[in-house]
PDB file of C-alpha atoms and ligand atoms in Angstrom:
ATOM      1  CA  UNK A   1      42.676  30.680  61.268  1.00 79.00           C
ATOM      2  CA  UNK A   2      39.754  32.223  59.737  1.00 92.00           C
ATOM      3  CA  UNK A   3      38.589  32.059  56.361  1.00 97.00           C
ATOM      4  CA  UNK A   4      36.613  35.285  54.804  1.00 97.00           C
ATOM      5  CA  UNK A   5      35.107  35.525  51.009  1.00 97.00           C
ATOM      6  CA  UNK A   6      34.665  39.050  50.511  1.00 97.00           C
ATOM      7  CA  UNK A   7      31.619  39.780  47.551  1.00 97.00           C
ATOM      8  CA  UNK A   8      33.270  37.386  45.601  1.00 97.00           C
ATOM      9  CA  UNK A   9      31.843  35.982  42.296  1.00 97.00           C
ATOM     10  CA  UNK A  10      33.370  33.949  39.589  1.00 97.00           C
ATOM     11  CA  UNK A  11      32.578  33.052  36.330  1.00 97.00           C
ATOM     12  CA  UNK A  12      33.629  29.854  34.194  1.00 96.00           C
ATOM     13  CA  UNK A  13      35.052  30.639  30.654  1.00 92.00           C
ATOM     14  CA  UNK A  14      34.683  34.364  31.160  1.00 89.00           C
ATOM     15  CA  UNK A  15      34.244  36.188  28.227  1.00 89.00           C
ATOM     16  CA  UNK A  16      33.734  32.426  26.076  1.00 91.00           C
ATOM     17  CA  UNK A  17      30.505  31.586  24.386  1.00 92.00           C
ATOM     18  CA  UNK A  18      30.147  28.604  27.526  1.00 91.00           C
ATOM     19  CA  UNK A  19      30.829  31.821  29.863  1.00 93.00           C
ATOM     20  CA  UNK A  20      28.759  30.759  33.094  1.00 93.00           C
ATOM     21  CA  UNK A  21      28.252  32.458  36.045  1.00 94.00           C
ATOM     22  CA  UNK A  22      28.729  30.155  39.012  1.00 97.00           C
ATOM     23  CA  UNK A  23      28.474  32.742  42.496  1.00 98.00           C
ATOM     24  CA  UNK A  24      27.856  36.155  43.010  1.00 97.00           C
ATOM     25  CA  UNK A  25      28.832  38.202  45.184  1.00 97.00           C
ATOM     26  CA  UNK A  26      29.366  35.418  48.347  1.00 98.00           C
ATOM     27  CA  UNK A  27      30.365  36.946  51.585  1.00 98.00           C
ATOM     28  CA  UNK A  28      31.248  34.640  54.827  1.00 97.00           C
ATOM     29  CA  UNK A  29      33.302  34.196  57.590  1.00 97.00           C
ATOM     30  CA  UNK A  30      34.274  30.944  58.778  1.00 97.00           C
ATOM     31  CA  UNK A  31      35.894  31.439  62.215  1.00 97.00           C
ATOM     32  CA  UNK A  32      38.565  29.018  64.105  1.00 97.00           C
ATOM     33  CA  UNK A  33      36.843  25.581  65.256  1.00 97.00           C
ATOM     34  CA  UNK A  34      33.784  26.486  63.651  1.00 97.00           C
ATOM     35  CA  UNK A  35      31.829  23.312  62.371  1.00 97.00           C
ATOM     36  CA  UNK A  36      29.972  24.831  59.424  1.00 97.00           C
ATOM     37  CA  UNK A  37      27.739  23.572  56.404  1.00 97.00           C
ATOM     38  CA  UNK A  38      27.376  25.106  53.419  1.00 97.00           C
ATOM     39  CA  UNK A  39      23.522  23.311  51.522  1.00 95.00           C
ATOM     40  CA  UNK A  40      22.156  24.297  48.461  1.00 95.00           C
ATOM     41  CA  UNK A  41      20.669  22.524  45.621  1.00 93.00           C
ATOM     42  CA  UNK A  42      23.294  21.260  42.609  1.00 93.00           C
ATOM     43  CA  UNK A  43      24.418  23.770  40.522  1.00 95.00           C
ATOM     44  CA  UNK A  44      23.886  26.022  43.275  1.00 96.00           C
ATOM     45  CA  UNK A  45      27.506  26.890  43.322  1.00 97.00           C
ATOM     46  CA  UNK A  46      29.482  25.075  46.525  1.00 97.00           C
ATOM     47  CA  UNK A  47      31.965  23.038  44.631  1.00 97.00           C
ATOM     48  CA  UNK A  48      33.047  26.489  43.032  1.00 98.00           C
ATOM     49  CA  UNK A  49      33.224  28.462  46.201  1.00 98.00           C
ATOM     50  CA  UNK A  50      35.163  25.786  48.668  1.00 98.00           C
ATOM     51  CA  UNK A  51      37.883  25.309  45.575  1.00 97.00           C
ATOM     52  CA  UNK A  52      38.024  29.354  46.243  1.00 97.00           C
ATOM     53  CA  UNK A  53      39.163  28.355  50.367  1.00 97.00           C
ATOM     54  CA  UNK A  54      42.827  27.039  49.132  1.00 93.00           C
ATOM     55  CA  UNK A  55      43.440  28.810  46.120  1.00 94.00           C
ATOM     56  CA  UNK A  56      42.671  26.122  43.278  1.00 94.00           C
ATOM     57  CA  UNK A  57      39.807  28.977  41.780  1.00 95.00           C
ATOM     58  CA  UNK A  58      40.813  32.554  41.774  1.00 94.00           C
ATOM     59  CA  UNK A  59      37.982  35.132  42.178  1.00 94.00           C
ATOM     60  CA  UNK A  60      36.719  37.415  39.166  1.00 94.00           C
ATOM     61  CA  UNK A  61      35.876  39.549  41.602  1.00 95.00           C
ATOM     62  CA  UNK A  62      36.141  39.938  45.585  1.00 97.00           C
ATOM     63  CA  UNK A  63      38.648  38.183  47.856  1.00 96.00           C
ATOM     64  CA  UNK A  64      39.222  35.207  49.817  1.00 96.00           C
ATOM     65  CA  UNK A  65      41.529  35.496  52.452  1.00 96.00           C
ATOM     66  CA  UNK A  66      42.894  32.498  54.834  1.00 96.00           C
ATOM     67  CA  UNK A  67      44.454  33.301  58.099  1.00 93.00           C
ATOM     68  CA  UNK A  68      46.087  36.466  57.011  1.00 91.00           C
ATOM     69  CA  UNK A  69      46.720  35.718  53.394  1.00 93.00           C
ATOM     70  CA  UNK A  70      45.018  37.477  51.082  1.00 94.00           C
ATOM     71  CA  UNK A  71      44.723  34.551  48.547  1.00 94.00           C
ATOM     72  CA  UNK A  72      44.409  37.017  45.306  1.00 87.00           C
ATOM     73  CA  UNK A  73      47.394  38.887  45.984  1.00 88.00           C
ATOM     74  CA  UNK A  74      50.120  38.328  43.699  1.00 85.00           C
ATOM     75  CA  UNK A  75      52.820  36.870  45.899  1.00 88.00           C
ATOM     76  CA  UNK A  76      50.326  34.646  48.341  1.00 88.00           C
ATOM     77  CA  UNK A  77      52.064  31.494  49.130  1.00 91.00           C
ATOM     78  CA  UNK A  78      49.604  29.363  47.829  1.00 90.00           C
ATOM     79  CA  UNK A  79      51.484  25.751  48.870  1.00 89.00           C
ATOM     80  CA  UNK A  80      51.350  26.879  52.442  1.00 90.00           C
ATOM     81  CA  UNK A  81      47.547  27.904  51.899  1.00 93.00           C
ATOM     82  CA  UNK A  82      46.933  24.234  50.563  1.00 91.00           C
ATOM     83  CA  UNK A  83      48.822  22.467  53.390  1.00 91.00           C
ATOM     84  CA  UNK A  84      46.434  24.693  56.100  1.00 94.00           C
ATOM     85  CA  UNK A  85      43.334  24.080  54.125  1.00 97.00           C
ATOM     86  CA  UNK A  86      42.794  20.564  53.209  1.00 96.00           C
ATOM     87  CA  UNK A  87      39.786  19.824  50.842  1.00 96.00           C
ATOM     88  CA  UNK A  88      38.425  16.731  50.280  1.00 95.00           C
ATOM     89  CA  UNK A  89      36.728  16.642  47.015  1.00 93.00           C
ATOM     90  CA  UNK A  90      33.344  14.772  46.239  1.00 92.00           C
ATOM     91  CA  UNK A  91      34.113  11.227  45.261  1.00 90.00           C
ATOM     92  CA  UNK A  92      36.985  10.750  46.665  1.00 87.00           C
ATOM     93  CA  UNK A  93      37.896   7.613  45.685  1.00 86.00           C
ATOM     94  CA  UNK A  94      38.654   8.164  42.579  1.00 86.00           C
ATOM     95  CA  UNK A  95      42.032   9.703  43.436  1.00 84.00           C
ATOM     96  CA  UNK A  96      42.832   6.115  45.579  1.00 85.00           C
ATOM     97  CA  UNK A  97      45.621   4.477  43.577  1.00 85.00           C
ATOM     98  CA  UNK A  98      48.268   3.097  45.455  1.00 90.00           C
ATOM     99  CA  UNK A  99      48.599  -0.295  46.324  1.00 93.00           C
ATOM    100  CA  UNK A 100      48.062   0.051  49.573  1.00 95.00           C
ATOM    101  CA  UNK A 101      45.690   2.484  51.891  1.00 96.00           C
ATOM    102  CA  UNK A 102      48.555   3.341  53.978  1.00 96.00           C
ATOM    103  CA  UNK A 103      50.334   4.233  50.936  1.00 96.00           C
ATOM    104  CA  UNK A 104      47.228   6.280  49.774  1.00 95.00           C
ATOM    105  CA  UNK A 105      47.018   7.689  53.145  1.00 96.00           C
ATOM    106  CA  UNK A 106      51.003   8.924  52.921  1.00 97.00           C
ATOM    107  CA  UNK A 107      50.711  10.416  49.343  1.00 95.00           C
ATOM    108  CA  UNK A 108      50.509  13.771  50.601  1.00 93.00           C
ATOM    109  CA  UNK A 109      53.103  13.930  53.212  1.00 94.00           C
ATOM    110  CA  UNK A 110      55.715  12.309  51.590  1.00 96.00           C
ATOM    111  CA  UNK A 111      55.371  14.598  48.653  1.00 93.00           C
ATOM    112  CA  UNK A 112      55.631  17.430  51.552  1.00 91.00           C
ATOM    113  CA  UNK A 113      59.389  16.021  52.152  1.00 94.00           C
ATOM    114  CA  UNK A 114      58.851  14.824  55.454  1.00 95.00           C
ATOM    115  CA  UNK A 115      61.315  11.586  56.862  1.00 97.00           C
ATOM    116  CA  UNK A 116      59.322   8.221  56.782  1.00 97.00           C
ATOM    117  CA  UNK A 117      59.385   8.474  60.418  1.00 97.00           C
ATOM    118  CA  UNK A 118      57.396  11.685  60.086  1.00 97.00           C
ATOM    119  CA  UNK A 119      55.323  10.084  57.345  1.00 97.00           C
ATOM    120  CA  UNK A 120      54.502   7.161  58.894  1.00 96.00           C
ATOM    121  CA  UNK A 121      53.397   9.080  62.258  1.00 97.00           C
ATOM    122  CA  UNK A 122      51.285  11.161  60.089  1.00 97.00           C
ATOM    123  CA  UNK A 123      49.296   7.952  58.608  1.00 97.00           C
ATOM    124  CA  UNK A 124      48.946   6.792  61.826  1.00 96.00           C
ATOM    125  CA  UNK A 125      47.251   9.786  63.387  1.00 95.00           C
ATOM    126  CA  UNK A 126      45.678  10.446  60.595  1.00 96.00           C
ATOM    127  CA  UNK A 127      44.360   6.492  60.460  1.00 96.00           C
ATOM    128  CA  UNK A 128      43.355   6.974  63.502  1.00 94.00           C
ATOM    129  CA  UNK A 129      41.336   9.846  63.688  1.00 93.00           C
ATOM    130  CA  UNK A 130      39.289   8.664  60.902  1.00 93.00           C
ATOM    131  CA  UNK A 131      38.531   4.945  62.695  1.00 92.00           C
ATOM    132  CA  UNK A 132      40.530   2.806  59.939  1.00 94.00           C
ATOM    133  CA  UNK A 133      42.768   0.016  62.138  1.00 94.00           C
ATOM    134  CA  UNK A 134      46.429  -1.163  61.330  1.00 93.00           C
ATOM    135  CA  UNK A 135      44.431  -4.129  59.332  1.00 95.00           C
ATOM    136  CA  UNK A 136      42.852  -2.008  56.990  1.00 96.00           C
ATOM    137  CA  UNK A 137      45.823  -0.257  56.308  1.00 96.00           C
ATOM    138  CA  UNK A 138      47.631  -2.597  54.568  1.00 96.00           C
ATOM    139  CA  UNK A 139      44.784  -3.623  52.000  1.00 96.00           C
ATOM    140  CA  UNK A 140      44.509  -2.338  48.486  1.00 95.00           C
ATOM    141  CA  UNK A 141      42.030   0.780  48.313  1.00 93.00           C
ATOM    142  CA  UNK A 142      39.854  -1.797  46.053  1.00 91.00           C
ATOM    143  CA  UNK A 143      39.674  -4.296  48.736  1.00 93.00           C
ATOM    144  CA  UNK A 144      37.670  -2.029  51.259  1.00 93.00           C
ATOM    145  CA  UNK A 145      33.876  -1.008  51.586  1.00 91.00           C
ATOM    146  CA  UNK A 146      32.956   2.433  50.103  1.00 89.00           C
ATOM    147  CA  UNK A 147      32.872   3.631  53.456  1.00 89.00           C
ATOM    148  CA  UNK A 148      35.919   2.803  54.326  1.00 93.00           C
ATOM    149  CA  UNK A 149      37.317   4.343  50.715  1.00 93.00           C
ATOM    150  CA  UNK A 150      35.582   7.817  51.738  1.00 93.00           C
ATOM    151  CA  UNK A 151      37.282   7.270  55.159  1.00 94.00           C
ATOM    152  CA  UNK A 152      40.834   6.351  53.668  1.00 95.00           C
ATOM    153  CA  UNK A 153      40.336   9.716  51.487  1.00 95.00           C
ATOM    154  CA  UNK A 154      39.810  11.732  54.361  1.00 96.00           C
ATOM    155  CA  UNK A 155      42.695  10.305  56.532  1.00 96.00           C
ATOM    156  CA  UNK A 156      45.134  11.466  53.249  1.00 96.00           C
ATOM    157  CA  UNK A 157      43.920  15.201  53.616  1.00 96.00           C
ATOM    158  CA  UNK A 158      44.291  14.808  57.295  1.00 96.00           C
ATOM    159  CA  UNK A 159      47.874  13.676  57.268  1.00 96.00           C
ATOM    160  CA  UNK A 160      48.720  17.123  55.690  1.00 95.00           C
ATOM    161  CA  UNK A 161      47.961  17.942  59.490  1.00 94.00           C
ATOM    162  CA  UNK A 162      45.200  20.926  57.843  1.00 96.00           C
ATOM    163  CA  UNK A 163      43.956  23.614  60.659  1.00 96.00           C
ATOM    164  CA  UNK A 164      40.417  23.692  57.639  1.00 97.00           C
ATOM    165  CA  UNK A 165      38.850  20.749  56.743  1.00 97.00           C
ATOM    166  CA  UNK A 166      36.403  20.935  53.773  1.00 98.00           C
ATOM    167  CA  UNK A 167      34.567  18.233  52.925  1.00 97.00           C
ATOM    168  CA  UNK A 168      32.338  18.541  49.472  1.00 96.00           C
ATOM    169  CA  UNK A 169      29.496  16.125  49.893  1.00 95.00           C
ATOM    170  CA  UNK A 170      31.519  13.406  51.695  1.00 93.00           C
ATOM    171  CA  UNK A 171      28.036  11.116  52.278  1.00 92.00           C
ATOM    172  CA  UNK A 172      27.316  11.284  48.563  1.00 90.00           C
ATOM    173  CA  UNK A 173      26.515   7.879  46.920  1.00 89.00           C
ATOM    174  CA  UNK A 174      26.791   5.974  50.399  1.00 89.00           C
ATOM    175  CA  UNK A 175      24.296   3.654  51.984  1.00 89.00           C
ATOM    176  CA  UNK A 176      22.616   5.405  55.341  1.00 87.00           C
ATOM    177  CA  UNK A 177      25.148   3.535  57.447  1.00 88.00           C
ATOM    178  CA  UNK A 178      28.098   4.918  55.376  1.00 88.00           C
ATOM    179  CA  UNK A 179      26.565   8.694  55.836  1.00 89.00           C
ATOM    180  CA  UNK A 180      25.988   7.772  59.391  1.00 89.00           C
ATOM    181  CA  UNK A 181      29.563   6.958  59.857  1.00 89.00           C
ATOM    182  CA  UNK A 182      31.128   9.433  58.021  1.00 91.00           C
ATOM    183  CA  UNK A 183      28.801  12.053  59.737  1.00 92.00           C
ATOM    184  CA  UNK A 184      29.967  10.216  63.319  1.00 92.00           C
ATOM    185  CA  UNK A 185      33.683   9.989  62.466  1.00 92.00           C
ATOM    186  CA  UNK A 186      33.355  14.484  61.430  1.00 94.00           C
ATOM    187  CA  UNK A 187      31.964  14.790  64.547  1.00 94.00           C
ATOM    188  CA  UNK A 188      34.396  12.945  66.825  1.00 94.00           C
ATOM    189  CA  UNK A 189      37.411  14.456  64.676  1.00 95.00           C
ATOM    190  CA  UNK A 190      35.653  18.022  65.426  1.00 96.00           C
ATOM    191  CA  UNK A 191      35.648  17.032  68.872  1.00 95.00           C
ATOM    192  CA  UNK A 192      38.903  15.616  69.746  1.00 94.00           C
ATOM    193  CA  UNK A 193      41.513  17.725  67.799  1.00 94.00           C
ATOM    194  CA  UNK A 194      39.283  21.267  67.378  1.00 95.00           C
ATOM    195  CA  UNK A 195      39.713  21.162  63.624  1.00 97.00           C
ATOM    196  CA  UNK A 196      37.457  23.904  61.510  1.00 97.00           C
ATOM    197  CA  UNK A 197      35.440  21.919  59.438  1.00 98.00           C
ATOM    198  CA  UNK A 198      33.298  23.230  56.763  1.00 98.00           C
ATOM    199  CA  UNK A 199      30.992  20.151  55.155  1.00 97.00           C
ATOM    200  CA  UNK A 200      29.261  20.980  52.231  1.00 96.00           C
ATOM    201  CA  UNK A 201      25.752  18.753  51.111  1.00 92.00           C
ATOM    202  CA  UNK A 202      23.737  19.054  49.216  1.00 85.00           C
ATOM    203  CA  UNK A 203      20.628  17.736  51.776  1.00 79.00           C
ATOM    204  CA  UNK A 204      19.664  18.315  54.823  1.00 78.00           C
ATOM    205  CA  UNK A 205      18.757  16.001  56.430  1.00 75.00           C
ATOM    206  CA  UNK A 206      22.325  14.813  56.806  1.00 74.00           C
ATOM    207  CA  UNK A 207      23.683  18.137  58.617  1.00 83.00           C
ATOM    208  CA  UNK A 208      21.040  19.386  60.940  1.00 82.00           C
ATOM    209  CA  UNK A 209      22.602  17.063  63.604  1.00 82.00           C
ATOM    210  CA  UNK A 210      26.164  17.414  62.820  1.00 90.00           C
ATOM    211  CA  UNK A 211      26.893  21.597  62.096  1.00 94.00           C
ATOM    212  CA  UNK A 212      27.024  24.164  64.294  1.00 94.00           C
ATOM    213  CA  UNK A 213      26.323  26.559  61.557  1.00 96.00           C
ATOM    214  CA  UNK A 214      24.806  26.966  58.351  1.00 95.00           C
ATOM    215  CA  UNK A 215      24.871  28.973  54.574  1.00 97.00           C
ATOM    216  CA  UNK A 216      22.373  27.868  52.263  1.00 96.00           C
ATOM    217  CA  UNK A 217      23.152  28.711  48.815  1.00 97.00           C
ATOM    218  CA  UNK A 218      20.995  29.349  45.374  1.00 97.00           C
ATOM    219  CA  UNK A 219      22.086  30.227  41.847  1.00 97.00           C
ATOM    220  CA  UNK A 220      25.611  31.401  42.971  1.00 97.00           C
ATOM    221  CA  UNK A 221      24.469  33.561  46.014  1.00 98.00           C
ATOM    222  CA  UNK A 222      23.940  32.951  49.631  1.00 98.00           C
ATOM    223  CA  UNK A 223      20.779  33.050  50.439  1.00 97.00           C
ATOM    224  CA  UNK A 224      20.267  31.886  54.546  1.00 96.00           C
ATOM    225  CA  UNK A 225      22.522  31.780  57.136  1.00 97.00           C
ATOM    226  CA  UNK A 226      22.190  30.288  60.568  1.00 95.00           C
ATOM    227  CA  UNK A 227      21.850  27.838  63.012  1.00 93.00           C
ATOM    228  CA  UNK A 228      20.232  24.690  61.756  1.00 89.00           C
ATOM    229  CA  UNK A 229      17.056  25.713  63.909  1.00 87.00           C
ATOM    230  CA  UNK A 230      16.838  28.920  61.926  1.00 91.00           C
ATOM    231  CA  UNK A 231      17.263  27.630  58.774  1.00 91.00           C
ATOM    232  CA  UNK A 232      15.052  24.831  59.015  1.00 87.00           C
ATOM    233  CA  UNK A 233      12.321  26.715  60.526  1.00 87.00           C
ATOM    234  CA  UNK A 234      11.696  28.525  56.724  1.00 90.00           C
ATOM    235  CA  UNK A 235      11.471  24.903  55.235  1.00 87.00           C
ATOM    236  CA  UNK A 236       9.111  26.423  52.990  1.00 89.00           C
ATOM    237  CA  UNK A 237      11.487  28.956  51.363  1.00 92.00           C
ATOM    238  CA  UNK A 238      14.157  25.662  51.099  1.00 91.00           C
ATOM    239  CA  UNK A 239      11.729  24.051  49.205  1.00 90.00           C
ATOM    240  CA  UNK A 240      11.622  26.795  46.647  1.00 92.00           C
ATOM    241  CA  UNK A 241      14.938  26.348  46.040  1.00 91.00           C
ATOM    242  CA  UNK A 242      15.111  22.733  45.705  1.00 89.00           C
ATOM    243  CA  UNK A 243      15.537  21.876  49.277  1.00 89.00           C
ATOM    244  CA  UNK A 244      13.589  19.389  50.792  1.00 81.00           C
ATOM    245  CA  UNK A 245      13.216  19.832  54.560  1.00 79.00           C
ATOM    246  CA  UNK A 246      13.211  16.638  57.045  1.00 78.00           C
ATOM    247  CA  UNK A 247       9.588  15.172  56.822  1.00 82.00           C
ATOM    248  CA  UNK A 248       9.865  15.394  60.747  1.00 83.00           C
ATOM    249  CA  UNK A 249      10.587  18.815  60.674  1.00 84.00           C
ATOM    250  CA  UNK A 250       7.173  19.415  58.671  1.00 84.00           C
ATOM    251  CA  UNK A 251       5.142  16.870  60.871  1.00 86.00           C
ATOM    252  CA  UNK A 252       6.192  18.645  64.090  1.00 86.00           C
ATOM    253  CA  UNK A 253       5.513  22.322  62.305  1.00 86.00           C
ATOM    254  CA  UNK A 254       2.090  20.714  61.446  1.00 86.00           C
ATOM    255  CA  UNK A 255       0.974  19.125  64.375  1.00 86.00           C
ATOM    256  CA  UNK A 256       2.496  21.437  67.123  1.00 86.00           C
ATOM    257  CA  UNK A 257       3.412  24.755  65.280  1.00 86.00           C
ATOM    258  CA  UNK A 258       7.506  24.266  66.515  1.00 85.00           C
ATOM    259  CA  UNK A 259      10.722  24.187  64.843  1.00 85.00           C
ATOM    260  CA  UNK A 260      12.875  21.089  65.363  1.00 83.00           C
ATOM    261  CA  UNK A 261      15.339  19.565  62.930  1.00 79.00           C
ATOM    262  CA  UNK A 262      16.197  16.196  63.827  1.00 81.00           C
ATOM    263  CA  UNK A 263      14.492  12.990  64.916  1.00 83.00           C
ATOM    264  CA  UNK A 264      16.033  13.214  68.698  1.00 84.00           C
ATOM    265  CA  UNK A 265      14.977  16.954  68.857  1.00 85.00           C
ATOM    266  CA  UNK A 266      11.148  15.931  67.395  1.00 87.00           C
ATOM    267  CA  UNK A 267      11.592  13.114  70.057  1.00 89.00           C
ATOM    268  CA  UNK A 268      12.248  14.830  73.203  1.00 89.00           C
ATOM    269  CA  UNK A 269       9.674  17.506  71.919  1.00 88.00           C
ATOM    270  CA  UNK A 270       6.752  15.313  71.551  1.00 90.00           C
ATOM    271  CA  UNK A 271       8.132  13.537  75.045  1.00 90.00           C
ATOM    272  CA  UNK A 272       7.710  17.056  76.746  1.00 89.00           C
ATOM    273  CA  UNK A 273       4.131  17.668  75.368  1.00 87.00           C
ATOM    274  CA  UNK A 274       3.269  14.242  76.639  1.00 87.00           C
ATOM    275  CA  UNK A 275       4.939  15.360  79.857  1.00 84.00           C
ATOM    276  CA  UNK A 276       2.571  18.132  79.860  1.00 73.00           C
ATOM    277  CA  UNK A 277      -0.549  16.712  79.102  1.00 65.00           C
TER     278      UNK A 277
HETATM  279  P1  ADP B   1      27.389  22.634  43.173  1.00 90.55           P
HETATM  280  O1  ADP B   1      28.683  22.169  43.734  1.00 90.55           O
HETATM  281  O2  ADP B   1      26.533  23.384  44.152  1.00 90.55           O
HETATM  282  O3  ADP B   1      26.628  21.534  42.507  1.00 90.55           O
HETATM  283  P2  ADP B   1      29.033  23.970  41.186  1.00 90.55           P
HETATM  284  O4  ADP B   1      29.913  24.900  41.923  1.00 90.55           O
HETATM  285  O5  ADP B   1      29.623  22.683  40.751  1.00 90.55           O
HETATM  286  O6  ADP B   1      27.704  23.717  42.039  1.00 90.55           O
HETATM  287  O7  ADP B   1      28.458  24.681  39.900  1.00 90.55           O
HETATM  288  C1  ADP B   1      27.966  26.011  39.881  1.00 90.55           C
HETATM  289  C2  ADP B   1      27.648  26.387  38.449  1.00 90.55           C
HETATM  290  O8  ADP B   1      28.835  26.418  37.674  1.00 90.55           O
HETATM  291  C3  ADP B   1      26.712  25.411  37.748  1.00 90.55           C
HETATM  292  O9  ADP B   1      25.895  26.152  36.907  1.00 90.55           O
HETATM  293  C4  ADP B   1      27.648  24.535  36.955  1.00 90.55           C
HETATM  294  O10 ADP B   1      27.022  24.051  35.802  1.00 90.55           O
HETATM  295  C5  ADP B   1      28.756  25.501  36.601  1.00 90.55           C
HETATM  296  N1  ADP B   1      30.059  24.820  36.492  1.00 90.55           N
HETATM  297  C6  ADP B   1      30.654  24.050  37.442  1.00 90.55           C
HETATM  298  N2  ADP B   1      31.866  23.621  37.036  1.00 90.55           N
HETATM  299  C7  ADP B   1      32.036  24.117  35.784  1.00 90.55           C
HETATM  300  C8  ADP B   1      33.083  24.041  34.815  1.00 90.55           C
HETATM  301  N3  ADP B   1      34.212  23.348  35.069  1.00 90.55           N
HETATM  302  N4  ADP B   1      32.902  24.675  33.647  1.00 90.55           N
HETATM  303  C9  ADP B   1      31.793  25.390  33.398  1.00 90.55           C
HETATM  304  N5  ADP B   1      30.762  25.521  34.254  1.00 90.55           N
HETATM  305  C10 ADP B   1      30.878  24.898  35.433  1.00 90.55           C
HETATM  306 MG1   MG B   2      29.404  20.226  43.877  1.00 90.55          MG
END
């Protein structure tokens, strides 16, 4: 299933005195399996644009269209969109309220109508794929580390059973291990089930290791696109725009003249020139 914004741009409170333009004129294709980041600086306009993906924001302008649904025409079946793209907002958490995190976990499903046996095959998976065990499970959401929390949210989009995963800023506010994790768990789910997930941050240093792809977006527009390698190598133009690159990335510019991205890459680099010398 792919997903294709065509010159879309939308505008808070149109035509209100808080009228505010939030993207203009955004075109991408995300294509099946596709592990994809979208980065920019806040404000920069990703929240608006991945509500765009299932239909919660309609376009002023310009199209989004999911699989083959055109999500702006009149009759698109919008509940099925929503099922097939699962977004996991930023801060998660907050919409944890059950008493338990299987509970949490099953929200979505058994509002779908499914039989408990369905349901609770759905949690499972869905538990599973996300690293939470059977223990963990039967806590209260409030019991668990913040990790753990992000994680829990995550399974509950999952057991939808989504063919699009997007994730807005799911390392926000957690401790490097957290990000580690969550970044290790995207990965693995990537892996295993094939999943298209689209992960927007709003660093980089968080993605260069984990996306296969990359939009970089300022002021409502998108204004890079490529592999991490070719977006990091104009670190200077990301710091323009509010993007700080990976110190590393600048050390091995400045003491080799190369474009790396991530501490393993600047590793094995600076390995092979000791190779060589
Ligand atoms: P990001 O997710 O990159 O931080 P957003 O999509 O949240 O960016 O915001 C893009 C622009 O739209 C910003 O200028 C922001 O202030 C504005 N904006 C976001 N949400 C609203 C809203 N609910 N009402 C009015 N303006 C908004
Ligand atoms: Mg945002």
């Amino acid at each position: 299933m792919v997903i294709r914004a065509e010159n879309l741009s939308y505008t808070y409170s149109e035509g209100g005195p808080f009228e505010r333009a939030a993207l203009n004129d955004v075109s991408m294709t995300i294509k099946d399996g596709e592990f994809v980041g979208i980065i920019g600086h806040t404000g920069s306009g990703k929240s608006t644009l991945v509500q765009h993906f299932n239909g919660l924001l309609q376009p002023v302008s310009g199209r989004v269209i999911v699989g083959d649904i055109d999500l702006s025409a009149k009759k698109a079946d919008l509940k099925t969109v929503r099922t097939k793209v699962g977004l996991v907002f930023q801060y998660p958490e907050h919409q944890l309220f059950e008493e338990t995190v299987r509970r949490d976990i099953a929200f979505a499903p058994v509002n779908m109508g499914f039989s408990p046996v369905e349901v609770n095959e759905r949690v499972e998976r869905a538990a599973r794929l996300v690293g939470l065990s059977e223990e963990i499970l039967d806590k209260s959401p409030f019991e668990i580390s913040g990790g753990q929390k992000r994680r829990a949210a995550i399974a509950g989009v999952l057991a939808m059973d989504p063919e699009v995963l997007v994730l807005d800023e799911p390392t926000a506010g957690l401790d490097p291990h957290g990000r580690k994790e969550i970044l290790a768990g995207l990965l693995k789910l990537h892996r295993e089930t094939g999943i298209t997930v689209i992960l927007v941050s709003h660093g980089m240093e968080d993605i260069a290791d984990t996306v296969q792809r990359l939009y970089v977006m300022n002021m409502g527009r998108i204004v890079m696109e490529g592999t991490p390698l070719e977006v990091y190598a104009r670190y200077e133009e990301l710091e323009e725009i509010g993007l700080t690159a990976p110190p590393v990335t600048k050390l091995i510019k400045r003491l080799y003249g190369a474009d790396i991205c991530t501490l393993s890459q600047a590793k094995e680099y600076i390995l092979g020139v000791i190779g060589r010398a």
